[in-house]
Each structure stands twice: as structure tokens, then as C-alpha cells.
Amino acid sequence: MASRPPKRIRVPLNGVLLLDKPVGFSSNDALIKAKGLLNAQKAGHTGTLDPFATGVLPLCFGEATKFAQDLLDADKTYETLIHLGVSTTTGDTEGEVLERKDVNVSREQIDAVLAQFRGPIKQVPPMYSALKRDGKPLYEYARAGITLEREARDVSIHTLQFLTYEAPFLRLRVACSKGTYIRVLGEDIGAALGCGAHLQELRRVQVGHLTLAGCVTLEQLADAEPEQRSALLAPVDSLLLTFPEVLLSEPLAKRFLQGQRLTLTKEGVALPAQAGRVRVYLQSGDTMSERQLLGTAQLHEYGVLAPERLIATAQLV
């Protein structure tokens, strides 16, 4: 009887891999590949990117998964190439062509149409999406030839910037709220121009405050020596840099990690001007390397600090 290979022992990593997702990978495919290369125990992604899309996909490992929701709720920025005159079943290059029309639109017409889509708008989610109905994602119904009614949702297009137009290709930059489907935006722009459209390319360039500048590719991760791959992870608090910080002494940090609410106005701790969510550190010295993330908290009136999500691996001497 052949012996089984030894079970792979996963490593407890904590941090964030800012991945530049390649075309052809689903978000989950990319997560599985990166998790395998890092030999990590626990991992999750922060919202999906379509397989044909590329760009910023933050992958959270270990304790960072506790803060993934913040990026799910964050604004996103994309650059997209819209192919005018051709409509597809999926709104992108992966679908079958439904209709072809001549394209005869001017820059003035494009500018007028783009103005209609800036600000708060209503958007009907596409059938080819991961939204669920009765426990099944909509794309499963779509693949079976079934179209379901979907309610329009409120989204916001913060920026809709014209970049280039070389007929029939229109390139745009879009900054939008969570829940916005750029495929649907492209289709709606094509419909408003009277010629139809689908997305030829889609690249996510920013999620919240995280940009392509800090991203690595799967190839870079694979090419790194196995023992060096974890060095490509950003620290857990890279997800939290938009929140003000609160620095605690060791006695206060111990109480904080026990889940106690702290009244910091009595403790001489420097506090942000505004109440709200904060990131909390143990400050054991004067340098950045001498601080340790303890978690997040809500800062209330009178300097009351209420623990929210705590770092389980935080160690106090």
C-alpha cells in the first residue's frame, strides 16, 4: 500500500498582499494561488474583480482578515476601455455578441452623455454577477438562459473622466462607490449614445487609499525565494491608515486587549480632534518600529475608547 505524502503544514502569516491581479484569474483563483505560494493558513480577498479585469486586489492573511470589510466598503477607481457599437451577453469580452451597430458619435455627444452619469445614479445589477437569489448567484441563472427581475440600486459616480476616443474605442477613468458595476456603466453609456457597448478592458487602479504603486504580481511572488515571499506582505495596519491613531502605554494596552473601555482624558493620552474609529497601538519607544498594532476602537465623547476588533497575536511583555 502506497504511503500518503506528508500533510503540508501551513504557516500563520499576518499581513496584506497588494496583488496586481492578472487577466484570466477570478479573485478566488488568485487568492488560492497566492495562499499556496505563501503556504499561509488563513486568507481572504476584499471584494471580487471579474476574470477579464486586472489591477488592485488586496489579499488579507491571518489577522488582516478582520479588517477586510473596510475595503469592501471603500470607494474604487478604474480605467476602462469601452468598445462602442458592439453589445455582448455579459457586458464584456467574455460574452457572446448580441448586436452590432455603426458608431458615429462626436466628442461633444460623448461629453454630454458622460455628464448624465456623474453623481448619484440608479444601476440595475447585471445577470452575470455574483449577487445571489434564493442561494444561487445570478450568473448561474444567466448561464441557464434565465433572466430575473433585479431592482435598481443607488450608487455614486464620483469621477467620470474622459481620457481618449479613437472610434470605436472610448477610454475612461471612473471613481465610484462600492457596489458599482463598470460593465453596466459601459453598457448604459453605449445605450445613451445609441450604439450599444461592452467593456474591452477593465483595470482597477485604486481601492480606498491603496494603489497600484504598492502592488506585486503573481509572477513576482512565484519568482521570489520561498523564505522571502512573506517579505512582500504589507503590515496589517496598511488597511487602516485613513483612521487616526491612538498610542497607549503598556498598562493601558493590557486593559485594552482585555476588552476594557478606557477613559483616556484622565490618562494624558493624546487624542484625535474628532470622535470615531481609530487604530490603536502599544507605544513602547520613540520610533515607529517600537509600536505594535493592538486593533481598532471607537473613540467616544469624553475620551472614552471602546475596543472594536483586536489583534489576537498582539504580545505584551
Coordinates of C-alpha atoms in Angstrom, one line a residue:
M1 CA 0.0 0.0 0.0
A2 CA 1.5 3.3 -1.1
S3 CA 2.1 5.7 1.7
R4 CA 0.5 9.1 1.7
P5 CA 2.6 12.2 1.2
P6 CA 3.2 14.1 4.4
K7 CA 0.5 16.7 5.1
R8 CA 1.5 20.2 4.2
I9 CA 2.0 22.4 7.3
R10 CA 0.6 25.9 6.7
V11 CA 2.3 29.0 8.2
P12 CA 0.4 31.5 10.3
L13 CA 1.1 34.7 8.3
N14 CA -0.4 38.1 9.2
G15 CA -0.4 40.9 6.6
V16 CA -1.7 42.2 3.3
L17 CA -0.6 41.2 -0.2
L18 CA -1.4 44.0 -2.6
L19 CA -1.8 42.0 -5.8
D20 CA -2.0 43.2 -9.3
K21 CA -4.4 40.6 -10.5
P22 CA -3.7 39.2 -13.9
V23 CA -6.3 38.7 -16.6
G24 CA -8.0 35.3 -16.7
F25 CA -8.0 34.7 -13.0
S26 CA -11.1 35.0 -10.8
S27 CA -10.4 36.7 -7.5
N28 CA -10.7 33.4 -5.7
D29 CA -8.3 31.7 -8.2
A30 CA -5.8 34.5 -7.4
L31 CA -6.3 34.1 -3.7
I32 CA -5.7 30.3 -3.9
K33 CA -2.6 30.7 -5.9
A34 CA -1.1 33.4 -3.6
K35 CA -2.1 31.4 -0.5
G36 CA -0.3 28.3 -1.9
L37 CA 2.8 30.3 -2.8
L38 CA 2.9 31.8 0.7
N39 CA 1.9 28.5 2.4
A40 CA -0.4 30.6 4.5
Q41 CA -3.0 29.2 7.0
K42 CA -5.8 31.8 6.7
A43 CA -6.6 34.2 3.8
G44 CA -9.4 36.1 2.2
H45 CA -9.9 38.7 -0.5
T46 CA -11.5 42.1 -0.3
G47 CA -14.2 42.0 -3.0
T48 CA -14.2 40.5 -6.4
L49 CA -12.7 41.5 -9.7
D50 CA -14.1 39.9 -12.9
P51 CA -11.7 37.4 -14.5
F52 CA -11.2 39.6 -17.6
A53 CA -10.3 42.6 -15.3
T54 CA -6.8 43.3 -13.9
G55 CA -5.5 45.5 -11.1
V56 CA -5.5 46.1 -7.4
L57 CA -6.8 43.1 -5.4
P58 CA -5.8 43.3 -1.7
L59 CA -5.4 39.8 -0.2
C60 CA -5.6 39.6 3.6
F61 CA -3.8 37.0 5.6
G62 CA -4.3 36.0 9.2
E63 CA -5.2 38.9 11.5
A64 CA -5.6 41.2 8.5
T65 CA -8.8 39.3 7.5
K66 CA -10.5 41.0 10.5
F67 CA -10.3 44.3 8.6
A68 CA -11.2 43.2 5.1
Q69 CA -14.7 44.7 5.4
D70 CA -13.3 48.2 5.3
L71 CA -12.0 47.7 1.8
L72 CA -15.3 46.0 0.7
D73 CA -17.0 49.3 1.7
A74 CA -14.3 51.5 0.2
D75 CA -14.5 53.6 -3.0
K76 CA -12.8 52.1 -6.1
T77 CA -11.1 53.7 -9.1
Y78 CA -10.9 52.1 -12.5
E79 CA -9.6 52.7 -16.0
T80 CA -11.7 51.1 -18.7
L81 CA -11.7 50.8 -22.5
I82 CA -15.3 50.7 -23.8
H83 CA -15.9 49.2 -27.3
L84 CA -18.8 51.2 -28.7
G85 CA -21.1 49.6 -31.3
V86 CA -20.9 46.0 -30.0
S87 CA -23.2 44.6 -27.2
T88 CA -22.5 41.3 -25.6
T89 CA -24.4 39.0 -23.2
T90 CA -22.0 39.7 -20.3
G91 CA -21.2 43.4 -21.0
D92 CA -17.5 42.4 -21.5
T93 CA -15.3 40.4 -23.8
E94 CA -16.3 37.0 -22.3
G95 CA -19.8 37.1 -23.6
E96 CA -21.4 36.4 -27.0
V97 CA -22.1 39.2 -29.3
L98 CA -25.8 40.3 -29.2
E99 CA -25.8 43.2 -31.6
R100 CA -23.5 45.3 -33.8
K101 CA -24.3 48.9 -34.7
D102 CA -22.5 51.6 -36.6
V103 CA -20.7 54.1 -34.5
N104 CA -21.0 57.7 -35.5
V105 CA -20.6 59.8 -32.3
S106 CA -18.7 63.0 -31.7
R107 CA -16.7 64.2 -28.7
E108 CA -19.4 66.7 -27.9
Q109 CA -22.0 63.8 -27.8
I110 CA -19.7 61.8 -25.5
D111 CA -19.2 64.7 -23.1
A112 CA -23.0 65.3 -23.0
V113 CA -23.7 61.6 -22.2
L114 CA -20.9 61.3 -19.6
A115 CA -22.4 64.3 -17.7
Q116 CA -25.6 62.2 -17.2
F117 CA -23.8 59.6 -15.3
R118 CA -21.8 61.7 -12.8
G119 CA -23.0 61.8 -9.2
P120 CA -25.7 59.6 -7.7
I121 CA -27.3 57.3 -10.2
K122 CA -29.5 54.2 -10.3
Q123 CA -28.0 51.0 -11.7
V124 CA -29.5 47.6 -12.3
P125 CA -27.1 44.8 -11.4
P126 CA -26.2 42.5 -14.3
M127 CA -27.3 38.9 -14.6
Y128 CA -23.7 37.9 -14.9
S129 CA -22.8 38.8 -11.3
A130 CA -22.2 37.0 -8.0
L131 CA -25.3 38.6 -6.4
K132 CA -27.4 35.8 -5.0
R133 CA -31.1 34.9 -5.4
D134 CA -32.5 32.0 -3.4
G135 CA -29.0 31.0 -2.5
K136 CA -27.7 30.9 -6.1
P137 CA -25.5 33.5 -7.8
L138 CA -27.2 35.3 -10.7
Y139 CA -24.6 34.1 -13.2
E140 CA -25.9 30.5 -12.7
Y141 CA -29.4 31.6 -13.8
A142 CA -27.9 33.6 -16.7
R143 CA -25.9 30.5 -17.9
A144 CA -29.1 28.5 -17.8
G145 CA -30.8 31.1 -20.1
I146 CA -32.9 32.5 -17.2
T147 CA -33.3 36.3 -16.7
L148 CA -34.6 37.5 -13.4
E149 CA -36.0 40.9 -12.4
R150 CA -33.4 43.0 -10.5
E151 CA -34.1 46.1 -8.6
A152 CA -32.1 49.2 -9.5
R153 CA -29.6 50.2 -6.8
D154 CA -28.3 53.6 -5.7
V155 CA -24.6 54.1 -6.5
S156 CA -22.4 57.1 -6.9
I157 CA -20.0 58.0 -9.7
H158 CA -17.6 60.4 -8.0
T159 CA -15.4 61.0 -11.1
L160 CA -16.1 60.1 -14.8
Q161 CA -13.1 61.4 -16.7
F162 CA -12.7 61.2 -20.5
L163 CA -9.2 60.0 -21.4
T164 CA -9.2 59.2 -25.1
Y165 CA -11.5 58.4 -28.0
E166 CA -10.4 56.6 -31.2
A167 CA -13.6 55.2 -32.7
P168 CA -14.9 52.8 -31.7
F169 CA -12.9 52.8 -28.5
L170 CA -13.6 55.1 -25.6
R171 CA -11.2 55.2 -22.6
L172 CA -12.5 56.5 -19.3
R173 CA -11.3 56.8 -15.7
V174 CA -14.0 56.1 -13.1
A175 CA -14.0 56.7 -9.3
C176 CA -17.1 55.2 -7.8
S177 CA -18.8 53.9 -4.6
K178 CA -19.0 50.3 -3.6
G179 CA -21.4 48.1 -5.5
T180 CA -20.9 49.9 -8.8
Y181 CA -20.7 47.7 -11.9
I182 CA -18.4 49.2 -14.5
R183 CA -19.7 46.7 -17.1
V184 CA -23.2 48.1 -16.6
L185 CA -21.9 51.7 -16.7
G186 CA -20.3 50.9 -20.0
E187 CA -23.4 49.4 -21.4
D188 CA -25.5 52.3 -20.2
I189 CA -23.2 54.8 -21.8
G190 CA -23.3 52.9 -25.1
A191 CA -27.2 52.8 -24.9
A192 CA -27.3 56.6 -24.2
L193 CA -25.1 57.1 -27.3
G194 CA -27.4 55.0 -29.3
C195 CA -24.9 52.4 -30.4
G196 CA -24.5 49.9 -27.5
A197 CA -21.2 48.9 -26.0
H198 CA -19.2 46.4 -23.9
L199 CA -16.0 46.6 -21.9
Q200 CA -12.9 45.7 -23.9
E201 CA -10.6 46.3 -20.9
L202 CA -11.0 47.0 -17.2
R203 CA -8.2 47.8 -14.8
R204 CA -8.7 48.7 -11.1
V205 CA -6.1 51.3 -10.1
Q206 CA -7.2 52.1 -6.6
V207 CA -9.1 50.5 -3.6
G208 CA -9.7 53.0 -0.9
H209 CA -6.2 54.5 -0.3
L210 CA -4.4 51.5 -1.8
T211 CA -3.0 52.0 -5.3
L212 CA -1.1 50.0 -8.0
A213 CA 2.1 51.6 -6.8
G214 CA 2.4 49.1 -4.0
C215 CA 1.2 46.0 -5.9
V216 CA 3.1 42.9 -6.8
T217 CA 2.2 40.3 -9.5
L218 CA 1.8 36.5 -9.0
E219 CA 4.9 36.1 -11.2
Q220 CA 6.9 38.3 -8.8
L221 CA 5.6 36.3 -5.8
A222 CA 6.4 33.0 -7.5
D223 CA 9.9 34.2 -8.6
A224 CA 10.9 35.2 -5.0
E225 CA 12.7 32.6 -2.9
P226 CA 10.1 30.8 -0.7
E227 CA 11.6 32.1 2.5
Q228 CA 11.5 35.7 1.2
R229 CA 7.9 35.7 -0.1
S230 CA 6.4 36.8 3.2
A231 CA 8.5 40.0 3.0
L232 CA 6.3 41.1 0.1
L233 CA 3.3 41.4 2.5
A234 CA 2.4 44.9 3.8
P235 CA 1.7 45.1 7.5
V236 CA -1.9 44.6 8.8
D237 CA -2.3 48.3 9.6
S238 CA -1.7 49.2 5.9
L239 CA -5.5 48.7 5.7
L240 CA -6.2 51.2 8.4
L241 CA -4.0 54.2 7.6
T242 CA -7.0 56.5 6.9
F243 CA -8.0 56.3 10.6
P244 CA -6.4 58.5 13.3
E245 CA -4.1 56.7 15.7
V246 CA -4.1 56.4 19.5
L247 CA -0.9 55.4 21.3
L248 CA -1.2 53.6 24.6
S249 CA 1.3 52.8 27.4
E250 CA 1.8 49.1 28.3
P251 CA -0.6 49.2 31.4
L252 CA -3.4 50.8 29.2
A253 CA -2.6 48.4 26.3
K254 CA -3.1 45.4 28.6
R255 CA -6.5 46.7 29.7
F256 CA -7.4 47.4 26.1
L257 CA -6.6 43.9 25.0
Q258 CA -8.8 42.6 27.8
G259 CA -11.7 44.4 26.1
Q260 CA -12.0 47.2 28.7
R261 CA -13.3 50.6 27.8
L262 CA -10.7 53.2 28.7
T263 CA -11.4 56.9 29.7
L264 CA -8.3 58.4 28.2
T265 CA -8.8 62.0 29.2
K266 CA -7.7 61.0 32.7
E267 CA -4.6 59.3 31.4
G268 CA -2.8 62.1 29.5
V269 CA -3.1 60.3 26.1
A270 CA -3.0 62.5 23.0
L271 CA -6.4 62.1 21.2
P272 CA -7.7 62.9 17.7
A273 CA -9.9 66.0 17.5
Q274 CA -12.9 64.1 16.3
A275 CA -14.7 61.1 17.7
G276 CA -15.0 58.0 15.6
R277 CA -13.0 55.0 14.6
V278 CA -9.3 54.9 15.4
R279 CA -6.4 52.4 15.2
V280 CA -4.7 51.6 18.5
Y281 CA -1.1 50.9 19.2
L282 CA 1.2 50.0 22.1
Q283 CA 3.9 52.6 22.1
S284 CA 7.0 51.2 23.8
G285 CA 9.5 53.7 22.4
D286 CA 10.1 56.8 20.3
T287 CA 10.4 55.1 16.9
M288 CA 7.9 53.6 14.5
S289 CA 9.5 50.2 15.0
E290 CA 8.7 50.4 18.7
R291 CA 4.9 50.4 18.2
Q292 CA 2.6 47.4 17.9
L293 CA -0.9 47.4 16.5
L294 CA -3.5 46.3 19.0
G295 CA -6.6 46.7 16.9
T296 CA -9.3 49.2 16.2
A297 CA -11.7 51.0 18.5
Q298 CA -14.4 53.7 18.6
L299 CA -13.4 56.9 20.3
H300 CA -16.5 58.4 22.0
E301 CA -17.1 61.6 23.9
Y302 CA -15.0 62.5 26.9
G303 CA -12.1 60.4 25.5
V304 CA -13.8 57.0 26.1
L305 CA -12.0 54.4 24.0
A306 CA -14.2 51.3 23.2
P307 CA -12.3 48.3 21.8
E308 CA -13.7 47.0 18.5
R309 CA -11.5 44.5 16.6
L310 CA -8.5 43.2 18.5
I311 CA -5.3 41.6 17.2
A312 CA -5.2 38.1 18.7
T313 CA -1.4 37.9 18.2
A314 CA -0.6 41.1 20.0
Q315 CA 2.1 40.3 22.6
L316 CA 2.8 42.3 25.7
V317 CA 5.8 41.6 27.9

